[in-house]
């Protein structure tokens, strides 16, 4: 009996700590190290993601500078600069930093261009949504990306969706409409913000589809894709900034020589770059499913922080709309993960590509 219990406890320790934990003396330490590492990665993801959203909200809420396209363009330029810096550091310290060598190629840039157009729409509408609705309503305003995933997957790829997944989308839609209704009842509804949120959600879904199509052009490397995507975006943003008259607003901005302002702008670009790294890190050390669950919990915490920070008073129905959106998104992720497990031909990473966190693509669009 004792031998049986000892065997079971050893198997349990090995299951928790991994195959390297065959030594009973080191198994507990290995498990603790893994637990601490995973916790640190999740905390880092939460910190970067939440900070990025609040920082973008601060930059876009600047009444003295009404230039959301310029702010987004600057963040894309920072991302390109950081790609160059990372490539340089990777050459100097290859053991510490792993970053692909990227040389600009016109042909590759042209192949990535269709994705870049969608990418521009995604980050622009995303930032405009954040500008008009604020952080508290941001999760609900940008919640329809999952619904558009289903619609566009069927319309473009002819992929059908199971009844359970459709029911999850129904819960998300119900939460979205309830949230819009409650914002209107509270007198804080911005139809412009809702409109841009819906457009951003559609672009997020299109971005996922086009990303899969252009991945072979960059050898399947997400950092190369980010590099070309942001270079194309910088070029395409310039005529848009001129057409919408933002160049004159930037030139007339009173804090144009303020280092503090440019520091915050650069910090926004830095966090936009970092979100791609920490997203991949969290998926690597956990799983695509755990990543989406973590993201849902993070979105909930982000909403609570925004409400507390703004000293807002929200109704029970308003909170119910948020819970419907978050619950429906979590249930959809769970249903899709079960379906992928039953279909071994599917790439498990597709779940991460199909539904990353709504509205948190930063300047990378990851």
Tab-separated table of C-alpha atoms in Angstrom:
chain	number	residue	atom	x	y	z
A	1	UNK	CA	0.000	0.000	0.000
A	2	UNK	CA	2.800	2.396	0.901
A	3	UNK	CA	4.621	1.554	-2.332
A	4	UNK	CA	1.454	2.324	-4.311
A	5	UNK	CA	1.009	5.692	-2.596
A	6	UNK	CA	4.691	6.521	-3.165
A	7	UNK	CA	4.381	5.641	-6.839
A	8	UNK	CA	1.269	7.793	-7.250
A	9	UNK	CA	2.871	10.763	-5.506
A	10	UNK	CA	5.968	10.455	-7.712
A	11	UNK	CA	3.809	10.405	-10.844
A	12	UNK	CA	1.912	13.463	-9.607
A	13	UNK	CA	5.157	15.372	-8.989
A	14	UNK	CA	6.460	14.438	-12.434
A	15	UNK	CA	3.192	15.562	-14.064
A	16	UNK	CA	3.367	18.909	-12.303
A	17	UNK	CA	7.065	19.551	-12.729
A	18	UNK	CA	7.676	18.013	-16.149
A	19	UNK	CA	9.913	15.258	-17.378
A	20	UNK	CA	13.052	16.794	-15.831
A	21	UNK	CA	11.662	16.369	-12.338
A	22	UNK	CA	12.526	12.696	-11.887
A	23	UNK	CA	14.637	13.491	-8.827
A	24	UNK	CA	12.355	13.732	-5.770
A	25	UNK	CA	14.670	16.262	-4.140
A	26	UNK	CA	14.549	18.639	-7.110
A	27	UNK	CA	10.981	18.157	-8.288
A	28	UNK	CA	9.454	20.662	-5.891
A	29	UNK	CA	12.043	23.284	-6.779
A	30	UNK	CA	11.486	22.713	-10.506
A	31	UNK	CA	7.723	23.060	-10.092
A	32	UNK	CA	8.125	26.250	-8.062
A	33	UNK	CA	10.493	27.728	-10.622
A	34	UNK	CA	8.033	26.961	-13.420
A	35	UNK	CA	5.145	28.427	-11.422
A	36	UNK	CA	7.111	31.590	-10.648
A	37	UNK	CA	8.176	31.943	-14.294
A	38	UNK	CA	4.613	31.571	-15.567
A	39	UNK	CA	3.296	34.002	-12.954
A	40	UNK	CA	5.982	36.524	-13.892
A	41	UNK	CA	5.114	36.247	-17.603
A	42	UNK	CA	1.387	36.706	-16.935
A	43	UNK	CA	2.035	39.714	-14.666
A	44	UNK	CA	4.332	41.222	-17.322
A	45	UNK	CA	1.654	40.742	-19.977
A	46	UNK	CA	-0.992	42.359	-17.791
A	47	UNK	CA	1.281	45.293	-16.960
A	48	UNK	CA	2.306	45.977	-20.567
A	49	UNK	CA	-1.200	45.533	-21.964
A	50	UNK	CA	-3.060	47.638	-19.395
A	51	UNK	CA	-0.395	50.347	-19.400
A	52	UNK	CA	-0.479	50.526	-23.196
A	53	UNK	CA	-4.261	51.028	-23.252
A	54	UNK	CA	-4.208	53.776	-20.618
A	55	UNK	CA	-1.191	55.445	-22.233
A	56	UNK	CA	-2.861	55.499	-25.651
A	57	UNK	CA	-6.018	56.858	-24.047
A	58	UNK	CA	-3.981	59.665	-22.469
A	59	UNK	CA	-2.252	60.539	-25.744
A	60	UNK	CA	-5.461	60.473	-27.780
A	61	UNK	CA	-7.433	62.465	-25.203
A	62	UNK	CA	-5.122	65.464	-25.605
A	63	UNK	CA	-7.502	68.305	-26.485
A	64	UNK	CA	-4.635	70.547	-27.585
A	65	UNK	CA	-3.602	68.044	-30.276
A	66	UNK	CA	-6.469	66.469	-32.204
A	67	UNK	CA	-4.292	64.318	-34.457
A	68	UNK	CA	-4.980	60.588	-33.907
A	69	UNK	CA	-3.464	59.641	-37.278
A	70	UNK	CA	-0.201	61.391	-36.421
A	71	UNK	CA	-0.056	59.675	-33.014
A	72	UNK	CA	-0.557	56.282	-34.673
A	73	UNK	CA	1.997	57.098	-37.394
A	74	UNK	CA	4.585	58.023	-34.763
A	75	UNK	CA	4.043	54.729	-32.920
A	76	UNK	CA	4.551	52.804	-36.164
A	77	UNK	CA	7.790	54.746	-36.765
A	78	UNK	CA	8.971	53.873	-33.240
A	79	UNK	CA	8.267	50.189	-33.950
A	80	UNK	CA	10.400	50.323	-37.119
A	81	UNK	CA	13.211	52.001	-35.166
A	82	UNK	CA	13.007	49.372	-32.425
A	83	UNK	CA	13.214	46.590	-35.027
A	84	UNK	CA	16.497	48.105	-36.237
A	85	UNK	CA	17.775	48.418	-32.668
A	86	UNK	CA	16.818	44.810	-31.841
A	87	UNK	CA	18.512	43.589	-35.010
A	88	UNK	CA	21.693	45.465	-34.036
A	89	UNK	CA	21.640	44.126	-30.467
A	90	UNK	CA	20.994	40.612	-31.752
A	91	UNK	CA	24.179	40.822	-33.821
A	92	UNK	CA	26.162	42.073	-30.831
A	93	UNK	CA	24.675	39.672	-28.235
A	94	UNK	CA	23.249	36.670	-30.141
A	95	UNK	CA	23.059	34.540	-26.995
A	96	UNK	CA	20.905	37.079	-25.140
A	97	UNK	CA	18.739	38.479	-27.943
A	98	UNK	CA	17.236	36.464	-30.778
A	99	UNK	CA	15.961	38.717	-33.550
A	100	UNK	CA	15.905	37.955	-37.286
A	101	UNK	CA	18.172	39.827	-39.686
A	102	UNK	CA	15.859	42.005	-41.768
A	103	UNK	CA	16.822	43.829	-44.952
A	104	UNK	CA	14.218	45.863	-46.749
A	105	UNK	CA	13.042	44.243	-49.963
A	106	UNK	CA	10.627	46.051	-52.274
A	107	UNK	CA	9.059	42.811	-53.518
A	108	UNK	CA	8.340	41.587	-49.996
A	109	UNK	CA	6.962	44.995	-49.046
A	110	UNK	CA	4.605	44.860	-52.028
A	111	UNK	CA	3.391	41.377	-51.054
A	112	UNK	CA	2.669	42.575	-47.509
A	113	UNK	CA	0.900	45.738	-48.747
A	114	UNK	CA	-2.703	44.358	-48.738
A	115	UNK	CA	-2.258	43.371	-45.096
A	116	UNK	CA	-0.766	46.794	-44.341
A	117	UNK	CA	-3.909	48.526	-45.634
A	118	UNK	CA	-6.057	46.432	-43.289
A	119	UNK	CA	-3.490	46.988	-40.526
A	120	UNK	CA	-3.796	50.762	-40.894
A	121	UNK	CA	-7.572	50.542	-40.633
A	122	UNK	CA	-7.291	48.316	-37.572
A	123	UNK	CA	-4.957	50.488	-35.512
A	124	UNK	CA	-6.558	53.762	-36.657
A	125	UNK	CA	-10.130	52.729	-35.865
A	126	UNK	CA	-8.929	51.088	-32.664
A	127	UNK	CA	-7.332	54.326	-31.472
A	128	UNK	CA	-10.342	56.392	-32.565
A	129	UNK	CA	-12.619	54.072	-30.576
A	130	UNK	CA	-10.393	54.513	-27.540
A	131	UNK	CA	-10.389	58.291	-28.080
A	132	UNK	CA	-14.188	58.611	-28.051
A	133	UNK	CA	-15.357	55.954	-25.592
A	134	UNK	CA	-12.559	55.863	-23.003
A	135	UNK	CA	-11.094	52.834	-21.269
A	136	UNK	CA	-14.153	51.851	-19.191
A	137	UNK	CA	-16.382	51.129	-22.224
A	138	UNK	CA	-13.468	50.072	-24.427
A	139	UNK	CA	-13.856	46.317	-23.846
A	140	UNK	CA	-17.530	46.360	-24.865
A	141	UNK	CA	-17.014	48.836	-27.718
A	142	UNK	CA	-14.359	46.603	-29.247
A	143	UNK	CA	-16.007	43.274	-28.470
A	144	UNK	CA	-17.308	42.243	-31.894
A	145	UNK	CA	-14.026	40.919	-33.305
A	146	UNK	CA	-15.081	37.356	-32.424
A	147	UNK	CA	-18.406	37.815	-34.231
A	148	UNK	CA	-16.633	39.187	-37.310
A	149	UNK	CA	-14.230	36.226	-37.164
A	150	UNK	CA	-17.193	33.914	-37.681
A	151	UNK	CA	-18.811	36.033	-40.405
A	152	UNK	CA	-15.641	36.653	-42.405
A	153	UNK	CA	-14.384	33.089	-42.022
A	154	UNK	CA	-17.579	31.913	-43.666
A	155	UNK	CA	-17.761	34.726	-46.250
A	156	UNK	CA	-14.102	34.573	-47.331
A	157	UNK	CA	-12.803	31.132	-46.334
A	158	UNK	CA	-16.130	29.237	-46.431
A	159	UNK	CA	-15.471	27.842	-42.960
A	160	UNK	CA	-18.599	26.900	-41.033
A	161	UNK	CA	-19.009	27.430	-37.300
A	162	UNK	CA	-20.538	25.065	-34.766
A	163	UNK	CA	-23.832	25.815	-33.020
A	164	UNK	CA	-22.100	26.189	-29.631
A	165	UNK	CA	-19.675	28.763	-31.024
A	166	UNK	CA	-22.591	30.657	-32.597
A	167	UNK	CA	-24.373	30.692	-29.233
A	168	UNK	CA	-21.258	32.240	-27.667
A	169	UNK	CA	-21.333	34.924	-30.375
A	170	UNK	CA	-24.982	35.540	-29.509
A	171	UNK	CA	-24.028	36.197	-25.884
A	172	UNK	CA	-21.333	38.649	-27.033
A	173	UNK	CA	-23.803	40.470	-29.290
A	174	UNK	CA	-26.302	40.681	-26.433
A	175	UNK	CA	-23.651	42.110	-24.131
A	176	UNK	CA	-22.619	44.642	-26.780
A	177	UNK	CA	-26.156	45.940	-27.324
A	178	UNK	CA	-26.863	46.020	-23.585
A	179	UNK	CA	-23.646	47.980	-23.042
A	180	UNK	CA	-24.573	50.495	-25.743
A	181	UNK	CA	-28.028	50.857	-24.202
A	182	UNK	CA	-26.615	51.444	-20.717
A	183	UNK	CA	-24.085	53.990	-21.980
A	184	UNK	CA	-26.975	55.825	-23.638
A	185	UNK	CA	-29.031	55.687	-20.437
A	186	UNK	CA	-26.089	57.128	-18.482
A	187	UNK	CA	-25.711	59.932	-21.044
A	188	UNK	CA	-22.101	59.015	-21.867
A	189	UNK	CA	-22.651	57.191	-25.162
A	190	UNK	CA	-20.545	58.237	-28.140
A	191	UNK	CA	-21.967	56.874	-31.385
A	192	UNK	CA	-18.710	57.816	-33.103
A	193	UNK	CA	-16.818	55.653	-30.636
A	194	UNK	CA	-19.219	52.732	-31.159
A	195	UNK	CA	-18.950	53.114	-34.943
A	196	UNK	CA	-15.150	53.122	-34.853
A	197	UNK	CA	-15.193	50.179	-32.448
A	198	UNK	CA	-17.278	48.104	-34.880
A	199	UNK	CA	-14.961	49.031	-37.769
A	200	UNK	CA	-11.914	48.179	-35.661
A	201	UNK	CA	-13.419	44.796	-34.777
A	202	UNK	CA	-13.985	44.035	-38.470
A	203	UNK	CA	-10.416	45.059	-39.317
A	204	UNK	CA	-9.026	42.853	-36.522
A	205	UNK	CA	-10.710	39.848	-38.120
A	206	UNK	CA	-9.541	40.800	-41.617
A	207	UNK	CA	-6.043	41.306	-40.221
A	208	UNK	CA	-5.991	37.716	-38.912
A	209	UNK	CA	-7.100	36.353	-42.304
A	210	UNK	CA	-4.600	38.402	-44.337
A	211	UNK	CA	-1.813	37.623	-41.872
A	212	UNK	CA	-2.138	33.925	-42.672
A	213	UNK	CA	-2.027	34.732	-46.390
A	214	UNK	CA	1.149	36.854	-46.327
A	215	UNK	CA	3.101	34.862	-43.729
A	216	UNK	CA	4.966	32.841	-46.414
A	217	UNK	CA	6.312	36.122	-47.857
A	218	UNK	CA	8.190	36.789	-44.586
A	219	UNK	CA	9.241	33.166	-43.988
A	220	UNK	CA	6.602	32.786	-41.289
A	221	UNK	CA	8.427	35.210	-38.986
A	222	UNK	CA	6.151	37.552	-37.028
A	223	UNK	CA	8.946	40.099	-36.425
A	224	UNK	CA	9.706	40.379	-40.134
A	225	UNK	CA	6.012	40.839	-40.753
A	226	UNK	CA	5.899	43.576	-38.111
A	227	UNK	CA	8.891	45.297	-39.710
A	228	UNK	CA	7.414	45.410	-43.225
A	229	UNK	CA	3.907	46.134	-41.970
A	230	UNK	CA	4.996	49.177	-40.002
A	231	UNK	CA	7.245	50.522	-42.785
A	232	UNK	CA	4.327	50.298	-45.225
A	233	UNK	CA	2.040	51.895	-42.624
A	234	UNK	CA	4.428	54.837	-42.125
A	235	UNK	CA	4.440	55.527	-45.867
A	236	UNK	CA	0.667	55.154	-46.231
A	237	UNK	CA	-0.059	57.337	-43.196
A	238	UNK	CA	1.742	60.382	-44.645
A	239	UNK	CA	-0.867	61.235	-47.336
A	240	UNK	CA	-3.683	60.530	-44.860
A	241	UNK	CA	-2.167	62.986	-42.381
A	242	UNK	CA	-2.022	65.615	-45.152
A	243	UNK	CA	-5.556	64.935	-46.448
A	244	UNK	CA	-7.159	65.180	-42.988
A	245	UNK	CA	-5.256	68.382	-42.157
A	246	UNK	CA	-3.379	66.973	-39.178
A	247	UNK	CA	-0.038	68.394	-40.322
A	248	UNK	CA	-1.257	71.928	-39.619
A	249	UNK	CA	-2.559	70.909	-36.181
A	250	UNK	CA	0.789	69.334	-35.308
A	251	UNK	CA	2.676	72.437	-36.500
A	252	UNK	CA	0.434	74.665	-34.353
A	253	UNK	CA	0.722	72.434	-31.276
A	254	UNK	CA	1.982	74.439	-28.281
A	255	UNK	CA	4.012	71.554	-26.819
A	256	UNK	CA	5.804	70.642	-30.022
A	257	UNK	CA	9.215	71.264	-28.410
A	258	UNK	CA	8.273	69.705	-25.071
A	259	UNK	CA	10.526	66.718	-24.383
A	260	UNK	CA	7.973	65.338	-21.929
A	261	UNK	CA	5.350	65.083	-24.679
A	262	UNK	CA	7.733	63.305	-27.059
A	263	UNK	CA	8.825	61.043	-24.223
A	264	UNK	CA	5.216	59.926	-23.707
A	265	UNK	CA	4.776	59.454	-27.467
A	266	UNK	CA	7.918	57.322	-27.632
A	267	UNK	CA	6.800	55.358	-24.584
A	268	UNK	CA	3.504	54.624	-26.325
A	269	UNK	CA	5.408	53.235	-29.310
A	270	UNK	CA	7.643	51.209	-27.020
A	271	UNK	CA	4.672	49.569	-25.310
A	272	UNK	CA	3.066	48.960	-28.705
A	273	UNK	CA	6.214	47.079	-29.720
A	274	UNK	CA	6.429	45.241	-26.387
A	275	UNK	CA	2.862	43.904	-26.527
A	276	UNK	CA	3.820	41.668	-29.446
A	277	UNK	CA	6.734	40.216	-27.498
A	278	UNK	CA	4.869	39.596	-24.230
A	279	UNK	CA	1.901	38.098	-26.095
A	280	UNK	CA	4.184	35.545	-27.729
A	281	UNK	CA	5.935	34.982	-24.405
A	282	UNK	CA	2.686	34.221	-22.596
A	283	UNK	CA	1.578	31.784	-25.311
A	284	UNK	CA	5.008	30.110	-25.203
A	285	UNK	CA	5.030	29.519	-21.447
A	286	UNK	CA	1.314	28.715	-21.087
A	287	UNK	CA	-0.883	27.902	-24.111
A	288	UNK	CA	-3.135	29.737	-26.605
A	289	UNK	CA	-6.179	28.853	-24.477
A	290	UNK	CA	-4.558	30.072	-21.248
A	291	UNK	CA	-3.459	33.222	-23.047
A	292	UNK	CA	-7.039	34.044	-24.021
A	293	UNK	CA	-8.329	33.285	-20.516
A	294	UNK	CA	-5.619	35.556	-19.097
A	295	UNK	CA	-6.589	38.234	-21.596
A	296	UNK	CA	-10.251	38.030	-20.630
A	297	UNK	CA	-9.391	38.381	-16.950
A	298	UNK	CA	-7.078	41.261	-17.807
A	299	UNK	CA	-9.856	43.028	-19.730
A	300	UNK	CA	-12.098	42.701	-16.679
A	301	UNK	CA	-9.409	44.124	-14.389
A	302	UNK	CA	-8.740	46.904	-16.894
A	303	UNK	CA	-12.407	47.922	-16.876
A	304	UNK	CA	-12.547	47.942	-13.072
A	305	UNK	CA	-9.370	50.041	-12.867
A	306	UNK	CA	-10.794	52.559	-15.357
A	307	UNK	CA	-14.072	52.877	-13.447
A	308	UNK	CA	-12.275	53.317	-10.101
A	309	UNK	CA	-9.733	55.760	-11.570
A	310	UNK	CA	-12.475	57.937	-13.065
A	311	UNK	CA	-14.626	57.622	-9.906
A	312	UNK	CA	-17.532	56.524	-12.089
A	313	UNK	CA	-20.778	55.007	-10.881
A	314	UNK	CA	-22.070	52.222	-13.128
A	315	UNK	CA	-25.391	50.373	-12.996
A	316	UNK	CA	-25.810	46.648	-12.496
A	317	UNK	CA	-26.926	46.254	-16.116
A	318	UNK	CA	-23.764	48.054	-17.289
A	319	UNK	CA	-21.600	45.551	-15.410
A	320	UNK	CA	-23.806	42.737	-16.721
A	321	UNK	CA	-23.039	43.795	-20.302
A	322	UNK	CA	-19.315	43.575	-19.578
A	323	UNK	CA	-19.687	40.146	-17.997
A	324	UNK	CA	-21.713	38.931	-21.000
A	325	UNK	CA	-19.005	40.107	-23.404
A	326	UNK	CA	-16.169	38.618	-21.363
A	327	UNK	CA	-18.068	35.417	-20.580
A	328	UNK	CA	-19.098	34.916	-24.212
A	329	UNK	CA	-15.519	35.510	-25.399
A	330	UNK	CA	-14.124	33.028	-22.866
A	331	UNK	CA	-16.746	30.421	-23.781
A	332	UNK	CA	-15.997	30.876	-27.499
A	333	UNK	CA	-12.273	30.347	-26.847
A	334	UNK	CA	-13.023	27.200	-24.843
A	335	UNK	CA	-15.363	25.796	-27.516
A	336	UNK	CA	-12.831	26.469	-30.304
A	337	UNK	CA	-10.034	24.843	-28.303
A	338	UNK	CA	-12.133	21.686	-27.844
A	339	UNK	CA	-12.926	21.610	-31.557
A	340	UNK	CA	-9.249	21.962	-32.445
A	341	UNK	CA	-8.323	19.125	-30.105
A	342	UNK	CA	-10.765	16.882	-31.949
A	343	UNK	CA	-9.250	17.925	-35.294
A	344	UNK	CA	-5.512	17.159	-35.148
A	345	UNK	CA	-4.942	18.533	-38.652
A	346	UNK	CA	-5.407	22.084	-37.366
A	347	UNK	CA	-2.437	24.092	-36.158
A	348	UNK	CA	-2.882	24.760	-32.405
A	349	UNK	CA	-1.409	28.209	-32.897
A	350	UNK	CA	-4.385	29.158	-35.072
A	351	UNK	CA	-6.433	29.766	-31.943
A	352	UNK	CA	-3.965	32.401	-30.816
A	353	UNK	CA	-3.985	34.016	-34.255
A	354	UNK	CA	-7.768	33.826	-34.585
A	355	UNK	CA	-8.620	35.488	-31.317
A	356	UNK	CA	-5.981	37.493	-29.613
A	357	UNK	CA	-7.153	40.146	-27.181
A	358	UNK	CA	-9.738	42.472	-28.658
A	359	UNK	CA	-8.334	45.910	-29.120
A	360	UNK	CA	-4.829	45.232	-27.889
A	361	UNK	CA	-2.899	45.012	-31.088
A	362	UNK	CA	-0.879	48.135	-30.376
A	363	UNK	CA	1.286	49.316	-33.253
A	364	UNK	CA	2.128	45.722	-34.139
A	365	UNK	CA	-1.296	44.393	-34.922
A	366	UNK	CA	-0.308	41.025	-33.453
